[in-house]
Amino acid sequence: MSKKDQNDVDKYLKDSAGLDTEREKVIGQHIGYRYDVNLLPDDDKITPFLKEYMEFMGWDDLNWLEDVHMGYEEGQPAIFDRNINGWVRIPKSMALPNNQQDRDMIARELLIRFQTSPNHPLHDLNKAYRKF
């Protein structure tokens, strides 16, 4: 893989398999993360929604949201939701920024919006099993 490919923010949109190493090609799947896990969130890029959410939660930083990144499922931008153990795809109509920091902030915001919406599977569980 060339240095140019490594820095291409659209790499996994262009190549849905994303198999870079010989081992990945042999087993037919990607090993590891599809984003830079060492990329620290840029506080200047936090969206207004996330700022409001952090304030509501009483957080000084992104807290567990630092671990949320925009990933890719079958060549489509997506966010992994640990609560449902699955990928939530980004709408195709959404234009993506050209850098990973902004994409990750969008992913964090969309995940919170999805998890707090009545469309999230846990919403029904909450209604069915809430004790008070």
N, CA, C and O atoms as CSV, one atom per row, in Angstrom:
chain,resi,resn,atom,element,x,y,z
A,1,MET,N,N,0.851,-1.162,0.000
A,1,MET,CA,C,0.000,0.000,0.000
A,1,MET,C,C,0.901,1.231,0.000
A,1,MET,O,O,1.834,1.325,0.797
A,2,SER,N,N,0.624,2.155,-0.880
A,2,SER,CA,C,1.447,3.343,-0.983
A,2,SER,C,C,1.101,4.334,0.122
A,2,SER,O,O,0.034,4.263,0.731
A,3,LYS,N,N,2.023,5.258,0.368
A,3,LYS,CA,C,1.807,6.289,1.384
A,3,LYS,C,C,0.569,7.111,1.035
A,3,LYS,O,O,-0.179,7.521,1.923
A,4,LYS,N,N,0.354,7.351,-0.264
A,4,LYS,CA,C,-0.810,8.108,-0.709
A,4,LYS,C,C,-2.100,7.392,-0.309
A,4,LYS,O,O,-3.040,8.030,0.164
A,5,ASP,N,N,-2.151,6.070,-0.495
A,5,ASP,CA,C,-3.333,5.293,-0.118
A,5,ASP,C,C,-3.594,5.367,1.382
A,5,ASP,O,O,-4.747,5.435,1.806
A,6,GLN,N,N,-2.536,5.354,2.185
A,6,GLN,CA,C,-2.695,5.400,3.637
A,6,GLN,C,C,-3.328,6.714,4.095
A,6,GLN,O,O,-4.068,6.739,5.078
A,7,ASN,N,N,-3.039,7.801,3.384
A,7,ASN,CA,C,-3.544,9.116,3.770
A,7,ASN,C,C,-4.855,9.478,3.087
A,7,ASN,O,O,-5.387,10.562,3.325
A,8,ASP,N,N,-5.382,8.611,2.258
A,8,ASP,CA,C,-6.618,8.878,1.532
A,8,ASP,C,C,-7.808,8.626,2.443
A,8,ASP,O,O,-8.098,7.482,2.793
A,9,VAL,N,N,-8.500,9.698,2.828
A,9,VAL,CA,C,-9.626,9.572,3.755
A,9,VAL,C,C,-10.774,8.776,3.129
A,9,VAL,O,O,-11.634,8.271,3.851
A,10,ASP,N,N,-10.802,8.658,1.818
A,10,ASP,CA,C,-11.859,7.911,1.126
A,10,ASP,C,C,-11.440,6.499,0.734
A,10,ASP,O,O,-12.146,5.831,-0.022
A,11,LYS,N,N,-10.303,6.041,1.237
A,11,LYS,CA,C,-9.777,4.737,0.831
A,11,LYS,C,C,-10.807,3.616,0.922
A,11,LYS,O,O,-10.951,2.833,-0.017
A,12,TYR,N,N,-11.528,3.530,2.045
A,12,TYR,CA,C,-12.456,2.411,2.229
A,12,TYR,C,C,-13.807,2.634,1.554
A,12,TYR,O,O,-14.638,1.728,1.496
A,13,LEU,N,N,-14.016,3.837,1.049
A,13,LEU,CA,C,-15.197,4.070,0.216
A,13,LEU,C,C,-14.911,3.608,-1.212
A,13,LEU,O,O,-15.796,3.111,-1.908
A,14,LYS,N,N,-13.654,3.782,-1.633
A,14,LYS,CA,C,-13.255,3.388,-2.988
A,14,LYS,C,C,-13.000,1.883,-3.082
A,14,LYS,O,O,-13.256,1.264,-4.115
A,15,ASP,N,N,-12.493,1.305,-1.996
A,15,ASP,CA,C,-12.139,-0.113,-1.971
A,15,ASP,C,C,-12.846,-0.756,-0.783
A,15,ASP,O,O,-12.310,-0.778,0.325
A,16,SER,N,N,-14.045,-1.276,-1.013
A,16,SER,CA,C,-14.855,-1.784,0.109
A,16,SER,C,C,-14.209,-2.967,0.815
A,16,SER,O,O,-14.416,-3.160,2.013
A,17,ALA,N,N,-13.426,-3.763,0.084
A,17,ALA,CA,C,-12.761,-4.893,0.736
A,17,ALA,C,C,-11.672,-4.373,1.672
A,17,ALA,O,O,-11.538,-4.849,2.800
A,18,GLY,N,N,-10.899,-3.398,1.202
A,18,GLY,CA,C,-9.883,-2.772,2.034
A,18,GLY,C,C,-8.840,-3.732,2.547
A,18,GLY,O,O,-8.311,-3.543,3.643
A,19,LEU,N,N,-8.534,-4.757,1.780
A,19,LEU,CA,C,-7.561,-5.748,2.216
A,19,LEU,C,C,-6.171,-5.282,1.803
A,19,LEU,O,O,-5.827,-5.288,0.621
A,20,ASP,N,N,-5.380,-4.882,2.785
A,20,ASP,CA,C,-4.081,-4.280,2.503
A,20,ASP,C,C,-2.923,-5.266,2.575
A,20,ASP,O,O,-2.039,-5.241,1.719
A,21,THR,N,N,-2.914,-6.127,3.574
A,21,THR,CA,C,-1.784,-7.021,3.775
A,21,THR,C,C,-2.037,-8.362,3.097
A,21,THR,O,O,-3.170,-8.694,2.747
A,22,GLU,N,N,-0.981,-9.113,2.922
A,22,GLU,CA,C,-1.118,-10.459,2.334
A,22,GLU,C,C,-1.998,-11.335,3.222
A,22,GLU,O,O,-2.819,-12.102,2.720
A,23,ARG,N,N,-1.828,-11.223,4.547
A,23,ARG,CA,C,-2.637,-12.019,5.473
A,23,ARG,C,C,-4.124,-11.696,5.315
A,23,ARG,O,O,-4.956,-12.604,5.308
A,24,GLU,N,N,-4.462,-10.417,5.189
A,24,GLU,CA,C,-5.855,-10.031,4.991
A,24,GLU,C,C,-6.405,-10.616,3.695
A,24,GLU,O,O,-7.559,-11.039,3.635
A,25,LYS,N,N,-5.575,-10.635,2.669
A,25,LYS,CA,C,-6.021,-11.185,1.379
A,25,LYS,C,C,-6.249,-12.689,1.475
A,25,LYS,O,O,-7.172,-13.225,0.861
A,26,VAL,N,N,-5.400,-13.371,2.254
A,26,VAL,CA,C,-5.532,-14.825,2.402
A,26,VAL,C,C,-6.819,-15.172,3.156
A,26,VAL,O,O,-7.549,-16.077,2.752
A,27,ILE,N,N,-7.098,-14.454,4.254
A,27,ILE,CA,C,-8.283,-14.783,5.047
A,27,ILE,C,C,-9.547,-14.078,4.543
A,27,ILE,O,O,-10.658,-14.409,4.958
A,28,GLY,N,N,-9.368,-13.113,3.655
A,28,GLY,CA,C,-10.515,-12.454,3.046
A,28,GLY,C,C,-11.226,-11.450,3.915
A,28,GLY,O,O,-12.394,-11.143,3.676
A,29,GLN,N,N,-10.540,-10.924,4.932
A,29,GLN,CA,C,-11.159,-9.888,5.761
A,29,GLN,C,C,-10.106,-8.959,6.319
A,29,GLN,O,O,-8.927,-9.302,6.405
A,30,HIS,N,N,-10.555,-7.779,6.694
A,30,HIS,CA,C,-9.669,-6.749,7.222
A,30,HIS,C,C,-9.337,-7.054,8.680
A,30,HIS,O,O,-10.194,-7.500,9.442
A,31,ILE,N,N,-8.098,-6.811,9.053
A,31,ILE,CA,C,-7.650,-7.011,10.433
A,31,ILE,C,C,-7.430,-5.633,11.046
A,31,ILE,O,O,-6.727,-4.798,10.476
A,32,GLY,N,N,-8.021,-5.405,12.188
A,32,GLY,CA,C,-7.769,-4.155,12.901
A,32,GLY,C,C,-8.711,-3.042,12.522
A,32,GLY,O,O,-9.699,-3.242,11.815
A,33,TYR,N,N,-8.379,-1.860,13.012
A,33,TYR,CA,C,-9.220,-0.689,12.825
A,33,TYR,C,C,-9.048,-0.113,11.433
A,33,TYR,O,O,-7.995,-0.266,10.816
A,34,ARG,N,N,-10.084,0.550,10.940
A,34,ARG,CA,C,-10.035,1.206,9.634
A,34,ARG,C,C,-9.923,2.715,9.812
A,34,ARG,O,O,-10.411,3.481,8.981
A,35,TYR,N,N,-9.296,3.127,10.871
A,35,TYR,CA,C,-9.063,4.532,11.147
A,35,TYR,C,C,-7.880,4.607,12.094
A,35,TYR,O,O,-7.469,3.598,12.668
A,36,ASP,N,N,-7.347,5.772,12.252
A,36,ASP,CA,C,-6.189,5.977,13.114
A,36,ASP,C,C,-6.654,6.050,14.566
A,36,ASP,O,O,-7.224,7.057,14.986
A,37,VAL,N,N,-6.415,4.995,15.326
A,37,VAL,CA,C,-6.863,4.952,16.728
A,37,VAL,C,C,-6.081,5.938,17.597
A,37,VAL,O,O,-6.493,6.231,18.719
A,38,ASN,N,N,-4.974,6.443,17.099
A,38,ASN,CA,C,-4.171,7.393,17.855
A,38,ASN,C,C,-4.562,8.842,17.585
A,38,ASN,O,O,-3.990,9.762,18.171
A,39,LEU,N,N,-5.531,9.045,16.704
A,39,LEU,CA,C,-5.964,10.385,16.357
A,39,LEU,C,C,-6.772,10.977,17.513
A,39,LEU,O,O,-7.886,10.533,17.792
A,40,LEU,N,N,-6.206,11.971,18.174
A,40,LEU,CA,C,-6.898,12.617,19.284
A,40,LEU,C,C,-7.925,13.600,18.741
A,40,LEU,O,O,-7.644,14.320,17.783
A,41,PRO,N,N,-9.102,13.637,19.335
A,41,PRO,CA,C,-10.123,14.564,18.844
A,41,PRO,C,C,-9.660,16.019,18.947
A,41,PRO,O,O,-9.069,16.427,19.947
A,42,ASP,N,N,-9.932,16.773,17.921
A,42,ASP,CA,C,-9.625,18.199,17.887
A,42,ASP,C,C,-10.822,18.941,18.474
A,42,ASP,O,O,-11.893,18.967,17.868
A,43,ASP,N,N,-10.647,19.543,19.649
A,43,ASP,CA,C,-11.748,20.218,20.333
A,43,ASP,C,C,-12.344,21.352,19.508
A,43,ASP,O,O,-13.505,21.710,19.703
A,44,ASP,N,N,-11.570,21.919,18.594
A,44,ASP,CA,C,-12.078,23.001,17.746
A,44,ASP,C,C,-13.096,22.496,16.727
A,44,ASP,O,O,-13.830,23.289,16.137
A,45,LYS,N,N,-13.142,21.192,16.520
A,45,LYS,CA,C,-14.044,20.615,15.530
A,45,LYS,C,C,-15.312,20.011,16.143
A,45,LYS,O,O,-16.133,19.432,15.431
A,46,ILE,N,N,-15.468,20.147,17.448
A,46,ILE,CA,C,-16.658,19.619,18.112
A,46,ILE,C,C,-17.880,20.385,17.605
A,46,ILE,O,O,-17.883,21.615,17.574
A,47,THR,N,N,-18.898,19.656,17.217
A,47,THR,CA,C,-20.109,20.283,16.665
A,47,THR,C,C,-20.903,20.973,17.774
A,47,THR,O,O,-20.756,20.621,18.945
A,48,PRO,N,N,-21.733,21.940,17.426
A,48,PRO,CA,C,-22.568,22.598,18.443
A,48,PRO,C,C,-23.445,21.595,19.211
A,48,PRO,O,O,-23.634,21.731,20.420
A,49,PHE,N,N,-23.972,20.598,18.510
A,49,PHE,CA,C,-24.783,19.571,19.176
A,49,PHE,C,C,-23.962,18.838,20.230
A,49,PHE,O,O,-24.430,18.634,21.350
A,50,LEU,N,N,-22.738,18.439,19.877
A,50,LEU,CA,C,-21.893,17.724,20.836
A,50,LEU,C,C,-21.512,18.606,22.019
A,50,LEU,O,O,-21.454,18.126,23.151
A,51,LYS,N,N,-21.252,19.884,21.775
A,51,LYS,CA,C,-20.946,20.805,22.878
A,51,LYS,C,C,-22.116,20.853,23.856
A,51,LYS,O,O,-21.927,20.795,25.071
A,52,GLU,N,N,-23.313,20.959,23.315
A,52,GLU,CA,C,-24.516,20.996,24.151
A,52,GLU,C,C,-24.685,19.687,24.923
A,52,GLU,O,O,-25.030,19.694,26.104
A,53,TYR,N,N,-24.441,18.572,24.245
A,53,TYR,CA,C,-24.572,17.252,24.873
A,53,TYR,C,C,-23.557,17.093,26.005
A,53,TYR,O,O,-23.898,16.611,27.085
A,54,MET,N,N,-22.311,17.499,25.756
A,54,MET,CA,C,-21.270,17.397,26.775
A,54,MET,C,C,-21.627,18.249,28.002
A,54,MET,O,O,-21.412,17.840,29.143
A,55,GLU,N,N,-22.167,19.422,27.742
A,55,GLU,CA,C,-22.577,20.299,28.840
A,55,GLU,C,C,-23.715,19.656,29.636
A,55,GLU,O,O,-23.701,19.668,30.867
A,56,PHE,N,N,-24.696,19.097,28.932
A,56,PHE,CA,C,-25.818,18.432,29.581
A,56,PHE,C,C,-25.340,17.258,30.441
A,56,PHE,O,O,-25.844,17.037,31.542
A,57,MET,N,N,-24.360,16.512,29.924
A,57,MET,CA,C,-23.846,15.349,30.644
A,57,MET,C,C,-22.859,15.732,31.749
A,57,MET,O,O,-22.513,14.899,32.587
A,58,GLY,N,N,-22.407,16.982,31.755
A,58,GLY,CA,C,-21.446,17.427,32.759
A,58,GLY,C,C,-20.025,16.977,32.463
A,58,GLY,O,O,-19.209,16.837,33.374
A,59,TRP,N,N,-19.728,16.751,31.186
A,59,TRP,CA,C,-18.395,16.291,30.776
A,59,TRP,C,C,-17.520,17.482,30.414
A,59,TRP,O,O,-17.997,18.477,29.868
A,60,ASP,N,N,-16.217,17.364,30.729
A,60,ASP,CA,C,-15.240,18.371,30.312
A,60,ASP,C,C,-14.647,18.051,28.947
A,60,ASP,O,O,-14.061,18.911,28.291
A,61,ASP,N,N,-14.810,16.798,28.533
A,61,ASP,CA,C,-14.279,16.369,27.244
A,61,ASP,C,C,-15.287,15.412,26.607
A,61,ASP,O,O,-16.410,15.280,27.094
A,62,LEU,N,N,-14.896,14.757,25.538
A,62,LEU,CA,C,-15.818,13.867,24.833
A,62,LEU,C,C,-16.095,12.564,25.572
A,62,LEU,O,O,-16.986,11.808,25.186
A,63,ASN,N,N,-15.329,12.295,26.640
A,63,ASN,CA,C,-15.546,11.101,27.438
A,63,ASN,C,C,-15.474,9.860,26.546
A,63,ASN,O,O,-14.536,9.741,25.757
A,64,TRP,N,N,-16.421,8.945,26.642
A,64,TRP,CA,C,-16.393,7.697,25.865
A,64,TRP,C,C,-16.572,7.946,24.372
A,64,TRP,O,O,-16.265,7.067,23.567
A,65,LEU,N,N,-17.057,9.110,23.987
A,65,LEU,CA,C,-17.232,9.400,22.560
A,65,LEU,C,C,-15.902,9.518,21.823
A,65,LEU,O,O,-15.866,9.464,20.594
A,66,GLU,N,N,-14.802,9.681,22.572
A,66,GLU,CA,C,-13.488,9.707,21.923
A,66,GLU,C,C,-13.217,8.405,21.180
A,66,GLU,O,O,-12.444,8.383,20.223
A,67,ASP,N,N,-13.850,7.326,21.618
A,67,ASP,CA,C,-13.640,6.021,20.990
A,67,ASP,C,C,-14.526,5.803,19.767
A,67,ASP,O,O,-14.417,4.769,19.108
A,68,VAL,N,N,-15.396,6.752,19.454
A,68,VAL,CA,C,-16.292,6.616,18.311
A,68,VAL,C,C,-15.642,7.264,17.094
A,68,VAL,O,O,-15.243,8.428,17.131
A,69,HIS,N,N,-15.545,6.504,16.035
A,69,HIS,CA,C,-14.959,6.983,14.783
A,69,HIS,C,C,-15.868,6.590,13.636
A,69,HIS,O,O,-16.647,5.643,13.740
A,70,MET,N,N,-15.762,7.326,12.541
A,70,MET,CA,C,-16.496,6.910,11.362
A,70,MET,C,C,-15.752,5.738,10.760
A,70,MET,O,O,-14.573,5.835,10.422
A,71,GLY,N,N,-16.453,4.640,10.632
A,71,GLY,CA,C,-15.877,3.454,10.021
A,71,GLY,C,C,-16.545,3.210,8.680
A,71,GLY,O,O,-17.202,4.093,8.128
A,72,TYR,N,N,-16.372,2.023,8.172
A,72,TYR,CA,C,-16.910,1.697,6.856
A,72,TYR,C,C,-17.382,0.255,6.858
A,72,TYR,O,O,-16.670,-0.651,7.292
A,73,GLU,N,N,-18.580,0.062,6.371
A,73,GLU,CA,C,-19.133,-1.270,6.245
A,73,GLU,C,C,-19.482,-1.483,4.779
A,73,GLU,O,O,-20.317,-0.777,4.213
A,74,GLU,N,N,-18.829,-2.465,4.179
A,74,GLU,CA,C,-19.055,-2.798,2.775
A,74,GLU,C,C,-18.974,-1.573,1.881
A,74,GLU,O,O,-19.813,-1.381,1.001
A,75,GLY,N,N,-17.969,-0.750,2.108
A,75,GLY,CA,C,-17.748,0.417,1.269
A,75,GLY,C,C,-18.651,1.595,1.551
A,75,GLY,O,O,-18.623,2.582,0.816
A,76,GLN,N,N,-19.458,1.515,2.608
A,76,GLN,CA,C,-20.349,2.615,2.977
A,76,GLN,C,C,-19.896,3.193,4.323
A,76,GLN,O,O,-19.552,2.443,5.236
A,77,PRO,N,N,-19.896,4.533,4.446
A,77,PRO,CA,C,-19.537,5.113,5.741
A,77,PRO,C,C,-20.565,4.697,6.788
A,77,PRO,O,O,-21.768,4.700,6.528
A,78,ALA,N,N,-20.079,4.341,7.969
A,78,ALA,CA,C,-20.961,3.830,9.017
A,78,ALA,C,C,-20.338,4.069,10.387
A,78,ALA,O,O,-19.152,4.373,10.513
A,79,ILE,N,N,-21.175,3.921,11.406
A,79,ILE,CA,C,-20.742,4.062,12.790
A,79,ILE,C,C,-21.085,2.759,13.493
A,79,ILE,O,O,-22.180,2.225,13.317
A,80,PHE,N,N,-20.158,2.246,14.286
A,80,PHE,CA,C,-20.452,1.024,15.024
A,80,PHE,C,C,-21.129,1.400,16.335
A,80,PHE,O,O,-20.575,2.147,17.142
A,81,ASP,N,N,-22.327,0.875,16.537
A,81,ASP,CA,C,-23.094,1.104,17.771
A,81,ASP,C,C,-22.938,-0.130,18.644
A,81,ASP,O,O,-23.478,-1.190,18.329
A,82,ARG,N,N,-22.206,0.005,19.731
A,82,ARG,CA,C,-21.953,-1.132,20.628
A,82,ARG,C,C,-23.222,-1.620,21.315
A,82,ARG,O,O,-23.305,-2.785,21.703
A,83,ASN,N,N,-24.201,-0.751,21.469
A,83,ASN,CA,C,-25.435,-1.151,22.135
A,83,ASN,C,C,-26.243,-2.153,21.314
A,83,ASN,O,O,-26.933,-3.004,21.876
A,84,ILE,N,N,-26.163,-2.058,20.018
A,84,ILE,CA,C,-26.890,-3.003,19.162
A,84,ILE,C,C,-25.940,-3.985,18.481
A,84,ILE,O,O,-26.368,-4.859,17.727
A,85,ASN,N,N,-24.635,-3.829,18.760
A,85,ASN,CA,C,-23.599,-4.678,18.184
A,85,ASN,C,C,-23.701,-4.726,16.665
A,85,ASN,O,O,-23.657,-5.795,16.056
A,86,GLY,N,N,-23.837,-3.550,16.070
A,86,GLY,CA,C,-23.950,-3.499,14.618
A,86,GLY,C,C,-23.614,-2.124,14.078
A,86,GLY,O,O,-23.472,-1.153,14.821
A,87,TRP,N,N,-23.490,-2.073,12.761
A,87,TRP,CA,C,-23.161,-0.839,12.058
A,87,TRP,C,C,-24.416,-0.055,11.731
A,87,TRP,O,O,-25.435,-0.626,11.341
A,88,VAL,N,N,-24.338,1.238,11.890
A,88,VAL,CA,C,-25.398,2.159,11.482
A,88,VAL,C,C,-24.816,2.960,10.326
A,88,VAL,O,O,-23.856,3.710,10.499
A,89,ARG,N,N,-25.397,2.796,9.156
A,89,ARG,CA,C,-24.845,3.452,7.969
A,89,ARG,C,C,-25.229,4.929,7.910
A,89,ARG,O,O,-26.316,5.332,8.322
A,90,ILE,N,N,-24.307,5.705,7.388
A,90,ILE,CA,C,-24.518,7.131,7.170
A,90,ILE,C,C,-25.401,7.268,5.928
A,90,ILE,O,O,-25.175,6.562,4.945
A,91,PRO,N,N,-26.395,8.148,5.944
A,91,PRO,CA,C,-27.231,8.317,4.743
A,91,PRO,C,C,-26.386,8.656,3.516
A,91,PRO,O,O,-25.475,9.481,3.590
A,92,LYS,N,N,-26.691,8.021,2.401
A,92,LYS,CA,C,-25.924,8.262,1.172
A,92,LYS,C,C,-25.984,9.713,0.729
A,92,LYS,O,O,-25.071,10.209,0.068
A,93,SER,N,N,-27.060,10.389,1.096
A,93,SER,CA,C,-27.226,11.788,0.680
A,93,SER,C,C,-26.317,12.745,1.459
A,93,SER,O,O,-26.175,13.906,1.075
A,94,MET,N,N,-25.705,12.272,2.542
A,94,MET,CA,C,-24.875,13.140,3.368
A,94,MET,C,C,-23.487,13.313,2.749
A,94,MET,O,O,-22.784,12.337,2.488
A,95,ALA,N,N,-23.115,14.551,2.525
A,95,ALA,CA,C,-21.772,14.850,2.011
A,95,ALA,C,C,-20.783,14.727,3.169
A,95,ALA,O,O,-21.014,15.249,4.259
A,96,LEU,N,N,-19.683,14.030,2.913
A,96,LEU,CA,C,-18.683,13.824,3.963
A,96,LEU,C,C,-17.558,14.840,3.843
A,96,LEU,O,O,-17.126,15.164,2.737
A,97,PRO,N,N,-17.083,15.343,4.977
A,97,PRO,CA,C,-15.921,16.241,4.944
A,97,PRO,C,C,-14.697,15.484,4.418
A,97,PRO,O,O,-14.692,14.255,4.355
A,98,ASN,N,N,-13.671,16.234,4.046
A,98,ASN,CA,C,-12.497,15.591,3.458
A,98,ASN,C,C,-11.396,15.294,4.468
A,98,ASN,O,O,-10.243,15.101,4.081
A,99,ASN,N,N,-11.734,15.255,5.766
A,99,ASN,CA,C,-10.717,14.875,6.752
A,99,ASN,C,C,-11.356,14.021,7.836
A,99,ASN,O,O,-12.552,14.125,8.110
A,100,GLN,N,N,-10.539,13.178,8.444
A,100,GLN,CA,C,-11.022,12.202,9.409
A,100,GLN,C,C,-11.549,12.851,10.685
A,100,GLN,O,O,-12.512,12.357,11.271
A,101,GLN,N,N,-10.934,13.949,11.125
A,101,GLN,CA,C,-11.392,14.611,12.351
A,101,GLN,C,C,-12.855,15.042,12.234
A,101,GLN,O,O,-13.657,14.776,13.129
A,102,ASP,N,N,-13.200,15.706,11.132
A,102,ASP,CA,C,-14.579,16.157,10.943
A,102,ASP,C,C,-15.517,14.973,10.767
A,102,ASP,O,O,-16.647,15.003,11.254
A,103,ARG,N,N,-15.068,13.937,10.081
A,103,ARG,CA,C,-15.896,12.745,9.903
A,103,ARG,C,C,-16.182,12.076,11.248
A,103,ARG,O,O,-17.295,11.610,11.492
A,104,ASP,N,N,-15.184,12.031,12.108
A,104,ASP,CA,C,-15.379,11.416,13.421
A,104,ASP,C,C,-16.361,12.227,14.270
A,104,ASP,O,O,-17.170,11.650,14.997
A,105,MET,N,N,-16.296,13.550,14.185
A,105,MET,CA,C,-17.238,14.385,14.946
A,105,MET,C,C,-18.664,14.161,14.446
A,105,MET,O,O,-19.601,14.084,15.241
A,106,ILE,N,N,-18.822,14.058,13.140
A,106,ILE,CA,C,-20.149,13.771,12.582
A,106,ILE,C,C,-20.625,12.403,13.062
A,106,ILE,O,O,-21.789,12.240,13.428
A,107,ALA,N,N,-19.727,11.423,13.061
A,107,ALA,CA,C,-20.090,10.076,13.518
A,107,ALA,C,C,-20.543,10.114,14.975
A,107,ALA,O,O,-21.530,9.467,15.326
A,108,ARG,N,N,-19.851,10.848,15.816
A,108,ARG,CA,C,-20.212,10.939,17.233
A,108,ARG,C,C,-21.593,11.563,17.393
A,108,ARG,O,O,-22.424,11.083,18.165
A,109,GLU,N,N,-21.821,12.642,16.650
A,109,GLU,CA,C,-23.119,13.301,16.740
A,109,GLU,C,C,-24.239,12.392,16.242
A,109,GLU,O,O,-25.276,12.269,16.894
A,110,LEU,N,N,-24.034,11.757,15.091
A,110,LEU,CA,C,-25.074,10.885,14.549
A,110,LEU,C,C,-25.356,9.698,15.467
A,110,LEU,O,O,-26.503,9.270,15.592
A,111,LEU,N,N,-24.318,9.165,16.108
A,111,LEU,CA,C,-24.525,8.045,17.030
A,111,LEU,C,C,-25.391,8.471,18.217
A,111,LEU,O,O,-26.325,7.760,18.588
A,112,ILE,N,N,-25.087,9.621,18.809
A,112,ILE,CA,C,-25.885,10.107,19.937
A,112,ILE,C,C,-27.321,10.363,19.492
A,112,ILE,O,O,-28.271,9.997,20.184
A,113,ARG,N,N,-27.467,10.988,18.343
A,113,ARG,CA,C,-28.821,11.273,17.845
A,113,ARG,C,C,-29.598,9.967,17.614
A,113,ARG,O,O,-30.786,9.888,17.925
A,114,PHE,N,N,-28.922,8.944,17.068
A,114,PHE,CA,C,-29.594,7.669,16.834
A,114,PHE,C,C,-29.931,6.979,18.151
A,114,PHE,O,O,-31.041,6.477,18.324
A,115,GLN,N,N,-28.978,6.954,19.076
A,115,GLN,CA,C,-29.204,6.266,20.342
A,115,GLN,C,C,-30.291,6.917,21.187
A,115,GLN,O,O,-30.893,6.253,22.031
A,116,THR,N,N,-30.548,8.182,20.979
A,116,THR,CA,C,-31.570,8.869,21.758
A,116,THR,C,C,-32.876,9.027,20.977
A,116,THR,O,O,-33.803,9.687,21.447
A,117,SER,N,N,-32.951,8.433,19.806
A,117,SER,CA,C,-34.166,8.553,18.997
A,117,SER,C,C,-35.109,7.388,19.273
A,117,SER,O,O,-34.674,6.341,19.754
A,118,PRO,N,N,-36.390,7.559,18.976
A,118,PRO,CA,C,-37.336,6.450,19.145
A,118,PRO,C,C,-37.101,5.318,18.148
A,118,PRO,O,O,-37.714,4.257,18.267
A,119,ASN,N,N,-36.219,5.529,17.164
A,119,ASN,CA,C,-35.903,4.481,16.184
A,119,ASN,C,C,-34.845,3.499,16.673
A,119,ASN,O,O,-34.619,2.468,16.041
A,120,HIS,N,N,-34.200,3.809,17.784
A,120,HIS,CA,C,-33.153,2.924,18.300
A,120,HIS,C,C,-33.807,1.721,18.985
A,120,HIS,O,O,-34.778,1.894,19.722
A,121,PRO,N,N,-33.296,0.508,18.755
A,121,PRO,CA,C,-33.893,-0.687,19.367
A,121,PRO,C,C,-33.996,-0.628,20.890
A,121,PRO,O,O,-34.919,-1.208,21.461
A,122,LEU,N,N,-33.082,0.051,21.550
A,122,LEU,CA,C,-33.135,0.124,23.005
A,122,LEU,C,C,-34.310,0.977,23.499
A,122,LEU,O,O,-34.712,0.866,24.657
A,123,HIS,N,N,-34.844,1.803,22.647
A,123,HIS,CA,C,-36.007,2.606,23.015
A,123,HIS,C,C,-37.181,1.702,23.395
A,123,HIS,O,O,-37.848,1.927,24.406
A,124,ASP,N,N,-37.427,0.676,22.573
A,124,ASP,CA,C,-38.509,-0.271,22.869
A,124,ASP,C,C,-38.231,-1.077,24.128
A,124,ASP,O,O,-39.144,-1.347,24.909
A,125,LEU,N,N,-36.965,-1.464,24.331
A,125,LEU,CA,C,-36.600,-2.199,25.542
A,125,LEU,C,C,-36.801,-1.335,26.783
A,125,LEU,O,O,-37.258,-1.816,27.820
A,126,ASN,N,N,-36.459,-0.077,26.669
A,126,ASN,CA,C,-36.640,0.838,27.794
A,126,ASN,C,C,-38.114,0.935,28.163
A,126,ASN,O,O,-38.464,0.886,29.343
A,127,LYS,N,N,-38.975,1.072,27.167
A,127,LYS,CA,C,-40.416,1.160,27.436
A,127,LYS,C,C,-40.935,-0.138,28.064
A,127,LYS,O,O,-41.765,-0.109,28.973
A,128,ALA,N,N,-40.446,-1.254,27.580
A,128,ALA,CA,C,-40.957,-2.562,28.061
A,128,ALA,C,C,-40.457,-2.918,29.454
A,128,ALA,O,O,-41.187,-3.532,30.232
A,129,TYR,N,N,-39.222,-2.540,29.780
A,129,TYR,CA,C,-38.624,-3.044,31.027
A,129,TYR,C,C,-38.275,-1.966,32.047
A,129,TYR,O,O,-37.705,-2.279,33.092
A,130,ARG,N,N,-38.593,-0.735,31.778
A,130,ARG,CA,C,-38.272,0.334,32.726
A,130,ARG,C,C,-39.022,0.094,34.040
A,130,ARG,O,O,-40.209,-0.232,34.031
A,131,LYS,N,N,-38.333,0.254,35.153
A,131,LYS,CA,C,-38.934,-0.072,36.456
A,131,LYS,C,C,-39.534,1.134,37.138
A,131,LYS,O,O,-40.367,0.982,38.031
A,132,PHE,N,N,-39.138,2.314,36.747
A,132,PHE,CA,C,-39.713,3.512,37.391
A,132,PHE,C,C,-39.782,4.632,36.401
A,132,PHE,O,O,-40.233,5.727,36.737
